[in-house]
mmCIF file with all atom_site columns, C-alpha atoms in Angstrom:
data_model
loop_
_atom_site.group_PDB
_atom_site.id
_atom_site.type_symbol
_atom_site.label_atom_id
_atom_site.label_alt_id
_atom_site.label_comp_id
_atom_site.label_asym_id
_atom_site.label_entity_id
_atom_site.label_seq_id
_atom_site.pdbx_PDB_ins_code
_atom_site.Cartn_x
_atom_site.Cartn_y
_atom_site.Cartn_z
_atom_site.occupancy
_atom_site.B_iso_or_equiv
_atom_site.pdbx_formal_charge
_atom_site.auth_seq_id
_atom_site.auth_comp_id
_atom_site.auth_asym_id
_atom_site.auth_atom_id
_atom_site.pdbx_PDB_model_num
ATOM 1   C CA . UNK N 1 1   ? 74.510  125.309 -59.531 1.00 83.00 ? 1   UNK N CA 1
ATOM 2   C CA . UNK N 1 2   ? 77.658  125.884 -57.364 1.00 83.00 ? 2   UNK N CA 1
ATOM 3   C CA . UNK N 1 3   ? 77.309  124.468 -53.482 1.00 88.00 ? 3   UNK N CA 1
ATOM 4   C CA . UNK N 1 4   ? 80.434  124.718 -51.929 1.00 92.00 ? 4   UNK N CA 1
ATOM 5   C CA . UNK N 1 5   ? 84.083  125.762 -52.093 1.00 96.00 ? 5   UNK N CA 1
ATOM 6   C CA . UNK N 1 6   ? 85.373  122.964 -49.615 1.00 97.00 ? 6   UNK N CA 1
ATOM 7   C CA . UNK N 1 7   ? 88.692  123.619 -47.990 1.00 98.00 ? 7   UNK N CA 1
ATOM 8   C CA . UNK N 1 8   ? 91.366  120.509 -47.330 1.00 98.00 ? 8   UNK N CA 1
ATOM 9   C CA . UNK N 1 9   ? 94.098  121.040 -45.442 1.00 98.00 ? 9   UNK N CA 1
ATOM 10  C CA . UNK N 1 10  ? 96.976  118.232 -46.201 1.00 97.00 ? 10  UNK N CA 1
ATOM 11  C CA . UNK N 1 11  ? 100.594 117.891 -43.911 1.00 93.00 ? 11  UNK N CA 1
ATOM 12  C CA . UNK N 1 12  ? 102.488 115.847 -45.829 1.00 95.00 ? 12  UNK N CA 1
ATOM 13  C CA . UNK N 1 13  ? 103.797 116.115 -49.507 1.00 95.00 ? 13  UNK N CA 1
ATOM 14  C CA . UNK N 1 14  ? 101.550 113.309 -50.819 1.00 96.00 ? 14  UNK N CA 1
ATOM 15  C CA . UNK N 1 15  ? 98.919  111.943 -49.310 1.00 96.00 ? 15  UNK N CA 1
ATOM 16  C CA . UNK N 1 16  ? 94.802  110.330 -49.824 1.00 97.00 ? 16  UNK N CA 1
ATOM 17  C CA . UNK N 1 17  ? 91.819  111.879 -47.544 1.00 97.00 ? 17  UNK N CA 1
ATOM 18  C CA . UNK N 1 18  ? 88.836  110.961 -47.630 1.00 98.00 ? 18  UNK N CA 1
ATOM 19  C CA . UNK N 1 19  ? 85.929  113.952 -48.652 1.00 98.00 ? 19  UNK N CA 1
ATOM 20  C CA . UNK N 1 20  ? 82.718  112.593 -48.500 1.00 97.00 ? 20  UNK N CA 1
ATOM 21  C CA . UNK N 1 21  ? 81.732  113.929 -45.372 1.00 97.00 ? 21  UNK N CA 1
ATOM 22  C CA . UNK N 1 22  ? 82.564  117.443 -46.321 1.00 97.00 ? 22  UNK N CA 1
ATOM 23  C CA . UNK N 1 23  ? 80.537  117.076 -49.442 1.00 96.00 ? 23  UNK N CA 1
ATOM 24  C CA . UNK N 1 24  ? 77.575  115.536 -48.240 1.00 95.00 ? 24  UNK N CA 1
ATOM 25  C CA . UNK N 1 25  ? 77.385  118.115 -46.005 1.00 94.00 ? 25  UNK N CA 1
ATOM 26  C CA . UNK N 1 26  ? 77.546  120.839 -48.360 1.00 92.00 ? 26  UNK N CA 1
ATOM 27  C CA . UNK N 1 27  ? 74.183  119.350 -50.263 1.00 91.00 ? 27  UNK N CA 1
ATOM 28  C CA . UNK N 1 28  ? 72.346  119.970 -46.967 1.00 88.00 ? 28  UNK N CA 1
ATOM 29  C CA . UNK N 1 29  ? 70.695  122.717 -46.514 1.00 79.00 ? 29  UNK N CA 1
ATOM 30  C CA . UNK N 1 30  ? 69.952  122.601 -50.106 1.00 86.00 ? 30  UNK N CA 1
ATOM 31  C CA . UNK N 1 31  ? 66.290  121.226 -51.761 1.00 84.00 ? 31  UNK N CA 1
ATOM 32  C CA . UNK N 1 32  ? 67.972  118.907 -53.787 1.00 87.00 ? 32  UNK N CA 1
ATOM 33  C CA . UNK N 1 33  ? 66.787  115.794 -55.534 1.00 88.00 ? 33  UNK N CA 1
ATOM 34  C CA . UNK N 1 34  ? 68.360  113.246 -57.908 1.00 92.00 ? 34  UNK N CA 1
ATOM 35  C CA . UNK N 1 35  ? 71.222  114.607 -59.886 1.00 92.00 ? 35  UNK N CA 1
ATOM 36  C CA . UNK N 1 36  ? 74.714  114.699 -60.927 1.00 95.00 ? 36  UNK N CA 1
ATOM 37  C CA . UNK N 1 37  ? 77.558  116.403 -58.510 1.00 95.00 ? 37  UNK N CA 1
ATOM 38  C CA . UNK N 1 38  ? 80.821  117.427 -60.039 1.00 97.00 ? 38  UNK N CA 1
ATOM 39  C CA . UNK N 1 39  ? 83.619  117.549 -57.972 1.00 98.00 ? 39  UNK N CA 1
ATOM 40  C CA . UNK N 1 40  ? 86.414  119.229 -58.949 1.00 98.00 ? 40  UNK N CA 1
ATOM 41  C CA . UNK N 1 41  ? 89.948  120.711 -57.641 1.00 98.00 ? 41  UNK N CA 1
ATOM 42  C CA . UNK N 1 42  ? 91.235  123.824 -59.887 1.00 98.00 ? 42  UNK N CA 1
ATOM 43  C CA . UNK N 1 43  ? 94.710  122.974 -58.835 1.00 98.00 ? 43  UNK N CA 1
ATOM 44  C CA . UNK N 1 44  ? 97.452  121.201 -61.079 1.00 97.00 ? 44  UNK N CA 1
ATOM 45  C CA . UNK N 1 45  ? 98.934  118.997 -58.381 1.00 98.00 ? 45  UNK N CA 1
ATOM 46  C CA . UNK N 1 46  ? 96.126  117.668 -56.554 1.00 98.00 ? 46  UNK N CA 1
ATOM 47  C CA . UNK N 1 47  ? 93.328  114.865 -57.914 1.00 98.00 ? 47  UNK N CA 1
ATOM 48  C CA . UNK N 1 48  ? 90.146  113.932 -56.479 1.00 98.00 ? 48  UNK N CA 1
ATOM 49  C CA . UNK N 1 49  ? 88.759  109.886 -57.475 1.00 98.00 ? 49  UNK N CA 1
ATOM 50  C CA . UNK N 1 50  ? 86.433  107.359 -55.987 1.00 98.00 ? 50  UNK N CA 1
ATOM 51  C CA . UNK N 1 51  ? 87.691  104.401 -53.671 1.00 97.00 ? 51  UNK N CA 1
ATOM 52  C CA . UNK N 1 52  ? 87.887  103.105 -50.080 1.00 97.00 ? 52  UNK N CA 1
ATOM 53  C CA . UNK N 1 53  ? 88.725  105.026 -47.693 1.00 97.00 ? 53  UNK N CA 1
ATOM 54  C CA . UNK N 1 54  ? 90.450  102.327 -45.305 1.00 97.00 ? 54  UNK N CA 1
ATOM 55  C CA . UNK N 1 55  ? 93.282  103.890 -43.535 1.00 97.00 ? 55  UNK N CA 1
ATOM 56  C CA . UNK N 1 56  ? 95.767  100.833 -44.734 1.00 97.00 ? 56  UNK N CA 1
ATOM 57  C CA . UNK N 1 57  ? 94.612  101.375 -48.522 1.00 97.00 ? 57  UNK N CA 1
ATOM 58  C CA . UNK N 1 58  ? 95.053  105.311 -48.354 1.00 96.00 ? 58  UNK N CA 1
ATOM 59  C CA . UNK N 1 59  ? 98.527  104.692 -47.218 1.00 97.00 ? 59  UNK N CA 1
ATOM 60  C CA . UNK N 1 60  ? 99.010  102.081 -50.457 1.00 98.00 ? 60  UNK N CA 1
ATOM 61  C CA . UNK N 1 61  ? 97.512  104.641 -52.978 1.00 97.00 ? 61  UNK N CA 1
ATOM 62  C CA . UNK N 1 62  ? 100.129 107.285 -51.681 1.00 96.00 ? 62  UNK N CA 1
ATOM 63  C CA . UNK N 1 63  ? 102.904 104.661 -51.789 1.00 96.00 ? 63  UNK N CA 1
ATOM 64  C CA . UNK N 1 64  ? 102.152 103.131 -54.888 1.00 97.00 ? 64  UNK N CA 1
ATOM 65  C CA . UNK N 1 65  ? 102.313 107.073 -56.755 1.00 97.00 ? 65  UNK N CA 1
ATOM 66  C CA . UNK N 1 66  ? 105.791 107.391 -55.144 1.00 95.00 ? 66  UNK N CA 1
ATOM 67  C CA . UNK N 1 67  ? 106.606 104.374 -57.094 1.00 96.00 ? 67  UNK N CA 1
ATOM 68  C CA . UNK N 1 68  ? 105.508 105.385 -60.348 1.00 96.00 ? 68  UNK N CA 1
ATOM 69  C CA . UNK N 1 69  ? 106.528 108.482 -60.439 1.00 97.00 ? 69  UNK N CA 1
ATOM 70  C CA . UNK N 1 70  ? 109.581 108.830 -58.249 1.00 96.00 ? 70  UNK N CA 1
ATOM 71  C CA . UNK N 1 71  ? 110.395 112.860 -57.166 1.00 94.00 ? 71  UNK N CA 1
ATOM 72  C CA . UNK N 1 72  ? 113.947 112.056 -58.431 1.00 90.00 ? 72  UNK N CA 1
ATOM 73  C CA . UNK N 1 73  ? 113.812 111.505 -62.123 1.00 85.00 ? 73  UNK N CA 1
ATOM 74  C CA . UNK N 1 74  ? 114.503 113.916 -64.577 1.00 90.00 ? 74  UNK N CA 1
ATOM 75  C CA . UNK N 1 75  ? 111.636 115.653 -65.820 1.00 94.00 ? 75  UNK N CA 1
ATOM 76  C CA . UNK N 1 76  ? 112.296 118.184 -68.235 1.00 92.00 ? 76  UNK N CA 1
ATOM 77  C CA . UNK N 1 77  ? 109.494 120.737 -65.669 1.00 93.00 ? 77  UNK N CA 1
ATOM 78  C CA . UNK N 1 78  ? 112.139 120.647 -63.054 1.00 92.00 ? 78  UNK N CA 1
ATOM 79  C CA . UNK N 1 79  ? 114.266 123.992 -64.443 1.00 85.00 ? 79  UNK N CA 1
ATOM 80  C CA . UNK N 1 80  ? 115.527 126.407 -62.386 1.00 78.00 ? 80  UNK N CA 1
ATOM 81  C CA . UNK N 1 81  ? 113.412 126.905 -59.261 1.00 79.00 ? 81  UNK N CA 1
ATOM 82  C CA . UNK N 1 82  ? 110.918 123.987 -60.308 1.00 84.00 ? 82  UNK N CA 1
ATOM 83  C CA . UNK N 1 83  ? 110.813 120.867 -58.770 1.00 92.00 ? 83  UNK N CA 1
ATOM 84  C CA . UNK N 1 84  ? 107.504 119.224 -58.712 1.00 96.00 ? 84  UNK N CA 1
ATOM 85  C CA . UNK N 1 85  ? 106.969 118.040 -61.893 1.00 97.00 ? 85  UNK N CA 1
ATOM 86  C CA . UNK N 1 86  ? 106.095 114.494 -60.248 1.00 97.00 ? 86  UNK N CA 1
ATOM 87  C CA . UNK N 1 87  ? 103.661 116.166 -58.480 1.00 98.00 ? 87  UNK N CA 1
ATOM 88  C CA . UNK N 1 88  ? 101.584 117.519 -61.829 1.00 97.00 ? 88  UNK N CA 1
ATOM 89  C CA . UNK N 1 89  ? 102.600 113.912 -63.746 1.00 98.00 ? 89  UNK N CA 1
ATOM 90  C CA . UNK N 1 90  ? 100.753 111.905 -59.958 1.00 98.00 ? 90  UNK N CA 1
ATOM 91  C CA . UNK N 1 91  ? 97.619  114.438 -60.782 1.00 98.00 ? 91  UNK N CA 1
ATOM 92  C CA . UNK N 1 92  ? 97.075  113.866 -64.530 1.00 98.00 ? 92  UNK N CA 1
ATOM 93  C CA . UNK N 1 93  ? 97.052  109.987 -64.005 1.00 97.00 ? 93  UNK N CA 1
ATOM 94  C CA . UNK N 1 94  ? 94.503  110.326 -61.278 1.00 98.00 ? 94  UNK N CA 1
ATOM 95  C CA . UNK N 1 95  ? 92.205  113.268 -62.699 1.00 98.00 ? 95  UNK N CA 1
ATOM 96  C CA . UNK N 1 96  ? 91.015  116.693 -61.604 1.00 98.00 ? 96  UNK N CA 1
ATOM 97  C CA . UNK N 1 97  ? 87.184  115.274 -61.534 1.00 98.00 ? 97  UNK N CA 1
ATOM 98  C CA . UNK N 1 98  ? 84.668  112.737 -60.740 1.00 98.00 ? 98  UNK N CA 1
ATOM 99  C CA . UNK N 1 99  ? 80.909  112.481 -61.317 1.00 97.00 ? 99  UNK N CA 1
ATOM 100 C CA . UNK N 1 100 ? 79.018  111.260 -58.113 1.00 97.00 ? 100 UNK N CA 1
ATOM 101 C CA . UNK N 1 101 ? 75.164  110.818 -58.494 1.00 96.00 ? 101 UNK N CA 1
ATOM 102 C CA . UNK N 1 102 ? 72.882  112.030 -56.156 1.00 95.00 ? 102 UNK N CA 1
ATOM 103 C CA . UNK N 1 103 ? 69.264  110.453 -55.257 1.00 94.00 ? 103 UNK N CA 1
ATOM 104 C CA . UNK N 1 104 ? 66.739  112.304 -52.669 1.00 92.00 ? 104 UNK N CA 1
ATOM 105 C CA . UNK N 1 105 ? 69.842  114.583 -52.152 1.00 92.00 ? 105 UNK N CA 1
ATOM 106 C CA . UNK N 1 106 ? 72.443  111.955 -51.197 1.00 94.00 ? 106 UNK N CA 1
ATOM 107 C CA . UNK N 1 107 ? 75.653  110.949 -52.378 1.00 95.00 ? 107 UNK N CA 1
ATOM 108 C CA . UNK N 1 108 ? 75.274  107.408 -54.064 1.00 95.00 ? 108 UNK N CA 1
ATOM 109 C CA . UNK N 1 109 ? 78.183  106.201 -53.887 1.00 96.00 ? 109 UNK N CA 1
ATOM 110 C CA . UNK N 1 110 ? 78.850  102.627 -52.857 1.00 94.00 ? 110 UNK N CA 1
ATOM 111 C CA . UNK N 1 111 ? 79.408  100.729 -49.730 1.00 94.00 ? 111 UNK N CA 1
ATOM 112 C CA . UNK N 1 112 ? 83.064  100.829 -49.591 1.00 95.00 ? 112 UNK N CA 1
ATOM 113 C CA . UNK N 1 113 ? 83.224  104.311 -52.033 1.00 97.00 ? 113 UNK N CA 1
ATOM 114 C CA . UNK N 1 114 ? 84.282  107.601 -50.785 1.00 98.00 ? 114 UNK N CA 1
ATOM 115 C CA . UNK N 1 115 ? 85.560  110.710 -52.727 1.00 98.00 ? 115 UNK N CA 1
ATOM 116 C CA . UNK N 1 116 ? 89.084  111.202 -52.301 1.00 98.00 ? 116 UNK N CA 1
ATOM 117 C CA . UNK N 1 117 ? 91.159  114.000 -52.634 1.00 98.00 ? 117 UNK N CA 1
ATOM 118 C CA . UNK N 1 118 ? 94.833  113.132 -53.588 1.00 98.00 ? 118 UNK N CA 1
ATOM 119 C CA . UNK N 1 119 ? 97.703  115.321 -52.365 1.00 98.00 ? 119 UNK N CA 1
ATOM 120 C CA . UNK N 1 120 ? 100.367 115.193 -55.029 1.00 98.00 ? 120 UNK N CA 1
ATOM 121 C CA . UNK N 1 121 ? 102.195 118.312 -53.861 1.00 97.00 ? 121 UNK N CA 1
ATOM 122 C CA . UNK N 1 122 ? 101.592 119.031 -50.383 1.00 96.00 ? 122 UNK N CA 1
ATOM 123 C CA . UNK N 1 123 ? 101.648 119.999 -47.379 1.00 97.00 ? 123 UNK N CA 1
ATOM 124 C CA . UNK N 1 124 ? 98.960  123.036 -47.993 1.00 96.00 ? 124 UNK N CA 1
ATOM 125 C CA . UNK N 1 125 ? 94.939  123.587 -48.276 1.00 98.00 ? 125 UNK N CA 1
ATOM 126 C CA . UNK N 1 126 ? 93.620  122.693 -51.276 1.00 98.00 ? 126 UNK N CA 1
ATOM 127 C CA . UNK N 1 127 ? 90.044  124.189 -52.590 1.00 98.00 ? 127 UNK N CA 1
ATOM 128 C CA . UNK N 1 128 ? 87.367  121.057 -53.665 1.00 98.00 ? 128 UNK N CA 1
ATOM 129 C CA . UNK N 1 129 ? 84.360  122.549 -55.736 1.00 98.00 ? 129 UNK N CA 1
ATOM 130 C CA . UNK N 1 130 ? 80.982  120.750 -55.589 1.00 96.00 ? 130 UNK N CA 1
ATOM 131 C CA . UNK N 1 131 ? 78.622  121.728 -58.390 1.00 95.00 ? 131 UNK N CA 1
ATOM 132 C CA . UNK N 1 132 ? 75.364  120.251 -58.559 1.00 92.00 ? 132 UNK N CA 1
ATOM 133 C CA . UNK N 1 133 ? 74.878  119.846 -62.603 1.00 89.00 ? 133 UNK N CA 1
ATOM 134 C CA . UNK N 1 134 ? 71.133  118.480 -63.116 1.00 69.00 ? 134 UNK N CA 1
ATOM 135 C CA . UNK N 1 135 ? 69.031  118.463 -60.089 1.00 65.00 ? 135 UNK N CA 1
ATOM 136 C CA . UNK N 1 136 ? 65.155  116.742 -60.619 1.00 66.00 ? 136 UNK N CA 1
ATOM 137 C CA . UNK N 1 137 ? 64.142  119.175 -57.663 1.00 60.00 ? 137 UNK N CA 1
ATOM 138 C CA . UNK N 1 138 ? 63.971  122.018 -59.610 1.00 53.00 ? 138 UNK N CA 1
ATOM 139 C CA . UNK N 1 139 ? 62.538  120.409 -62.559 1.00 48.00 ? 139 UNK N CA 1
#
């Protein structure tokens, strides 16, 4: 079942913001019960994953993608008008998805966990879906 279209909207090129909020939020409102929650971002230069969301560590998840995969390189993407190809080579390494379970229609994720969504191409607003995918409420 499909609860939300979440909007994100990023200001730099590549950066880590924490989602959980937003998401949770979306279940409410909703008779849910234990399940699974996809969450997913239908874009090819963005990436969603679980981890702390202290400030300090955001920043050294963003860093540490500019050092792997540098913007200047040469990437055989990067033709003509093209120029993010570290952008789609950041999201692939990271993932387009994560599983989160949900119990009495809460996120269970743990005490330092958050979603993430990782800008890899930025700045712009980025679309998060949240799709509930077994729910023992409607059982």
């Amino acid at each position: 079942m499909s609860l939300a279209s979440l909007r994100v909207t990023t200001s730099s090129r590549t950066s880590v913001h924490p989602i959980g909020r937003q998401i949770q939020a979306a279940l409410e409102g909703h008779a849910i019960g234990d399940g699974l929650l996809l969450v997913s971002v239908p874009h090819t230069t963005c990436a969603v994953t679980l981890n702390e969301p202290e400030p300090g560590l955001l920043d050294d998840v963003a860093q540490a993608l500019e050092r792997l995969v540098p913007w200047e390189g040469r990437y055989a993407h990067n033709q003509g008008s093209e120029d993010n190809a570290a952008a789609h080579v950041r999201a692939n390494l990271v993932g387009h998805q994560v599983l989160v379970p949900v119990v009495d229609g809460r996120l269970q994720v743990g005490v330092w966990q958050d979603v993430l969504l990782i800008e890899c191409d930025g700045p712009g607003t980025r679309t998060v879906e949240v799709r509930l995918l077994a729910d023992s409420a409607s059982s």
